[in-house]
PDB file of C-alpha atoms in Angstrom:
ATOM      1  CA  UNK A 164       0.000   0.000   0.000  1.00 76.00           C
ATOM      2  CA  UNK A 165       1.512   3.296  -0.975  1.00 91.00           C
ATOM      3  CA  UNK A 166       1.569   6.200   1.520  1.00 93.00           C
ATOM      4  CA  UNK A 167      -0.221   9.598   1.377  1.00 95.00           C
ATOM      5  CA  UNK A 168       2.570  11.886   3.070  1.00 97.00           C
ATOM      6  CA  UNK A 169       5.621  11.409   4.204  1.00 97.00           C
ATOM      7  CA  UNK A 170       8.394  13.277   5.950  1.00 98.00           C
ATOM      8  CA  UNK A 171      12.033  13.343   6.863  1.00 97.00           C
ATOM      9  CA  UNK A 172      13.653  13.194  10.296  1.00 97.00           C
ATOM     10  CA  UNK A 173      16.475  12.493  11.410  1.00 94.00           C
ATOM     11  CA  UNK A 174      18.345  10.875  14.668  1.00 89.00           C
ATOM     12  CA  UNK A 175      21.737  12.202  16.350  1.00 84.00           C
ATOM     13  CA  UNK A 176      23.994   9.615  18.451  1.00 86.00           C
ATOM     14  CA  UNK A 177      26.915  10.494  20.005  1.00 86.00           C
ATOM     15  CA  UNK A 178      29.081   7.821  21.130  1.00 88.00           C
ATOM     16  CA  UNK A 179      32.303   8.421  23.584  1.00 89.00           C
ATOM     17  CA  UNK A 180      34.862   5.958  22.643  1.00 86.00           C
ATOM     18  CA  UNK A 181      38.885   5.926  23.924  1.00 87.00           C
ATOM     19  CA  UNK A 182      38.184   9.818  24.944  1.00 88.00           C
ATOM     20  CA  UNK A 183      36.639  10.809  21.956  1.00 89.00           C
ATOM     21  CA  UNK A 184      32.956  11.587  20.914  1.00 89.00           C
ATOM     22  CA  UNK A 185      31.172  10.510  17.796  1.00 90.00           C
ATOM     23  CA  UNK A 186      28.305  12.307  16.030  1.00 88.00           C
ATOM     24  CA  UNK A 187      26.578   9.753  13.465  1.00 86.00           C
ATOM     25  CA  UNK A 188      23.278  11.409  12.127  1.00 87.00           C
ATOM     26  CA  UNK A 189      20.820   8.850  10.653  1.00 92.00           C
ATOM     27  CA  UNK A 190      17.799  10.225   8.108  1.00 95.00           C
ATOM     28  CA  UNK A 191      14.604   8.412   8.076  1.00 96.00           C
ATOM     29  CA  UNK A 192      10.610   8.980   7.418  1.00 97.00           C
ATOM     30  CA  UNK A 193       7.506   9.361   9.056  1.00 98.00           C
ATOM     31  CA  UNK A 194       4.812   7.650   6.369  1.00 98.00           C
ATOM     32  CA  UNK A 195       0.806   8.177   6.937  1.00 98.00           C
ATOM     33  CA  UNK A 196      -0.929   5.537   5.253  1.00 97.00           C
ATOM     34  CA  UNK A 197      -4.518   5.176   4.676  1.00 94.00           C
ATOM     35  CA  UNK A 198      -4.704   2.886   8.377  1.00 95.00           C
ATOM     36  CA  UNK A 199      -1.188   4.278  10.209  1.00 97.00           C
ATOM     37  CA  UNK A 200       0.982   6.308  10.673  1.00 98.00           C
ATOM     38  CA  UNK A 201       4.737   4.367  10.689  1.00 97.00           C
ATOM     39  CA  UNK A 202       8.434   5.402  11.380  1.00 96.00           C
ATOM     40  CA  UNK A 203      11.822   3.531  11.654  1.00 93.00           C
ATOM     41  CA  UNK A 204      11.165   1.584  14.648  1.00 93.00           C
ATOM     42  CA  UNK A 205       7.820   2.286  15.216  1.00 96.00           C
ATOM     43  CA  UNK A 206       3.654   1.698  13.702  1.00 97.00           C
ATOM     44  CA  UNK A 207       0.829   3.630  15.510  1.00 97.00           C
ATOM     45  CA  UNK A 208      -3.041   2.800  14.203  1.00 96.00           C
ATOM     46  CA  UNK A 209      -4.447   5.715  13.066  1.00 95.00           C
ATOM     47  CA  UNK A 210      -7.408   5.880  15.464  1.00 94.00           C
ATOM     48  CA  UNK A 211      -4.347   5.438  18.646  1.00 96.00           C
ATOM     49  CA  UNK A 212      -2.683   8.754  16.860  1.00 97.00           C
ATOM     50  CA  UNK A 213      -4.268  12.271  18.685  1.00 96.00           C
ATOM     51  CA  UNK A 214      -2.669  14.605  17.176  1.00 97.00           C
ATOM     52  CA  UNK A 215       0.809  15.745  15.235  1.00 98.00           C
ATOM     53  CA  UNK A 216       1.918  18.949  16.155  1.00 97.00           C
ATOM     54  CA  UNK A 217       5.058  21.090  15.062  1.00 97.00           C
ATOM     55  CA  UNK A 218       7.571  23.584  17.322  1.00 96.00           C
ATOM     56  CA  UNK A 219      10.478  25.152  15.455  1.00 95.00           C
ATOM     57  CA  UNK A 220      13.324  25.373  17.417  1.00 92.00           C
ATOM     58  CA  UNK A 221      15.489  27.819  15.654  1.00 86.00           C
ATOM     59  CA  UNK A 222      18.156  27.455  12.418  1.00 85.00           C
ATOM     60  CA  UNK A 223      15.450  25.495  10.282  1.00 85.00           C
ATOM     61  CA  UNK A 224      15.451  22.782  12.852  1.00 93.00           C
ATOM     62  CA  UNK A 225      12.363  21.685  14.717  1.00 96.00           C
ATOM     63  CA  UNK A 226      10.472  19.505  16.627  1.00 97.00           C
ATOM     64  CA  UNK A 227       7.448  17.079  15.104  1.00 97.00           C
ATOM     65  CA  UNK A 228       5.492  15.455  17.846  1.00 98.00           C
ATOM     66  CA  UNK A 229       2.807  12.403  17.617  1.00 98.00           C
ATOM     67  CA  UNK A 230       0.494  12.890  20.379  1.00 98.00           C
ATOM     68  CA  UNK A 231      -0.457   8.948  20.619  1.00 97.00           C
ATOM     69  CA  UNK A 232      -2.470   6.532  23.446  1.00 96.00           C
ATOM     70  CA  UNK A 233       0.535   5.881  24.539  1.00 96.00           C
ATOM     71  CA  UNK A 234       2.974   8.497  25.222  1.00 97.00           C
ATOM     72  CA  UNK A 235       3.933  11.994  22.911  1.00 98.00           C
ATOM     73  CA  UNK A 236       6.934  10.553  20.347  1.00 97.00           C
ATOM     74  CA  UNK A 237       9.238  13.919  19.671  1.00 97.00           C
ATOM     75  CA  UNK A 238      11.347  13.607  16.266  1.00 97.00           C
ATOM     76  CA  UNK A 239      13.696  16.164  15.038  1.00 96.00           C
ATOM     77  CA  UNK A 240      12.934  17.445  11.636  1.00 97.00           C
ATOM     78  CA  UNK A 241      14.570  19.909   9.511  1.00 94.00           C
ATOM     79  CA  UNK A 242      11.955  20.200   6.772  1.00 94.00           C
ATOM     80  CA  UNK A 243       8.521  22.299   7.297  1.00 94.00           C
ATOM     81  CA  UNK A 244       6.394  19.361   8.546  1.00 97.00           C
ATOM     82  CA  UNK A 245       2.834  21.393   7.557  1.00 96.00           C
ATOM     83  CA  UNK A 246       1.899  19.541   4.541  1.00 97.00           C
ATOM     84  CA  UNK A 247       2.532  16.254   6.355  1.00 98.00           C
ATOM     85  CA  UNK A 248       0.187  17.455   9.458  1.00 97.00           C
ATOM     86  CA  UNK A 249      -2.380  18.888   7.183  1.00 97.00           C
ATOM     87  CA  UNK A 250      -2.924  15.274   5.613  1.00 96.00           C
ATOM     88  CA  UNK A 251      -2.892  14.012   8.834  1.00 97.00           C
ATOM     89  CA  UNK A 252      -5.420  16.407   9.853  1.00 95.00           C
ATOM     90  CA  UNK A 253      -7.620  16.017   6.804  1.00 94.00           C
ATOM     91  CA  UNK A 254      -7.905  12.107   7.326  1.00 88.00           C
ATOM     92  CA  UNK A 255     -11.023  10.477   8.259  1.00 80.00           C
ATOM     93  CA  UNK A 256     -11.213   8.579  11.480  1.00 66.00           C
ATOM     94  CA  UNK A 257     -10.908   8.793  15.108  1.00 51.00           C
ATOM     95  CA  UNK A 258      -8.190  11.221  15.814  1.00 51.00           C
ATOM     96  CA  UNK A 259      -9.054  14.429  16.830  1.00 47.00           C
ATOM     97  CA  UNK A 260      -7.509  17.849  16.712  1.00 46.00           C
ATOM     98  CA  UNK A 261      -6.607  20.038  19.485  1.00 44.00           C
TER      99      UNK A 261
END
C-alpha cells in the first residue's frame, strides 16, 4: 500500500569511545498511510494517533510530535512538517484535533 505523506527526520547519536565523541546522524521517514501512521522503529493505528503537532526550534530545525495513546513521540525534523500534518489532519477517522 503506498503512503499519502511522508516526511524526513532524522536521529543524532553520540558515542564516547577511547576519549573521543562521535556524532553519526541517521535520516529516516515518518509515512501516513490510509490505516497508520509508521516510522523507523515504530507503527501507531491511526485511530491510537491524537494529534501531530510542530515547534520550530530555531536554524530550520524543529520539533514534530505524535500525540499517541501511549505516550507523545518527539522527532527532530529539519523540513517544514505542515503539509505532512495537514494530511494528517484532513484524514477520516478517530483522531481528533486540538
Amino acid at each position: 500500500m503506498a503512503w499519502i505523506a511522508s516526511q524526513e527526520y532524522y536521529r543524532v547519536q553520540r558515542d564516547i569511545s577511547e576519549g573521543q565523541q562521535r556524532c553519526s546522524v541517521s535520516e529516516r521517514r515518518i509515512d501516513l498511510y490510509h490505516d497508520r501512521i509508521t516510522t523507523h522503529r515504530r507503527e501507531f493505528r491511526l485511530g491510537h494517533v491524537f494529534d501531530i503537532s510542530y515547534r520550530r526550534i530555531g536554524g530550520g530545525i524543529g520539533m514534530l510530535y505524535l500525540h499517541t495513546s501511549i505516550g507523545v513521540f518527539p522527532y527532530t525534523v529539519n523540513t517544514d512538517p505542515t503539509l505532512f500534518i495537514a494530511r494528517f489532519k484532513s484524514m477520516p477517522g478517530e483522531q481528533t484535533s486540538e
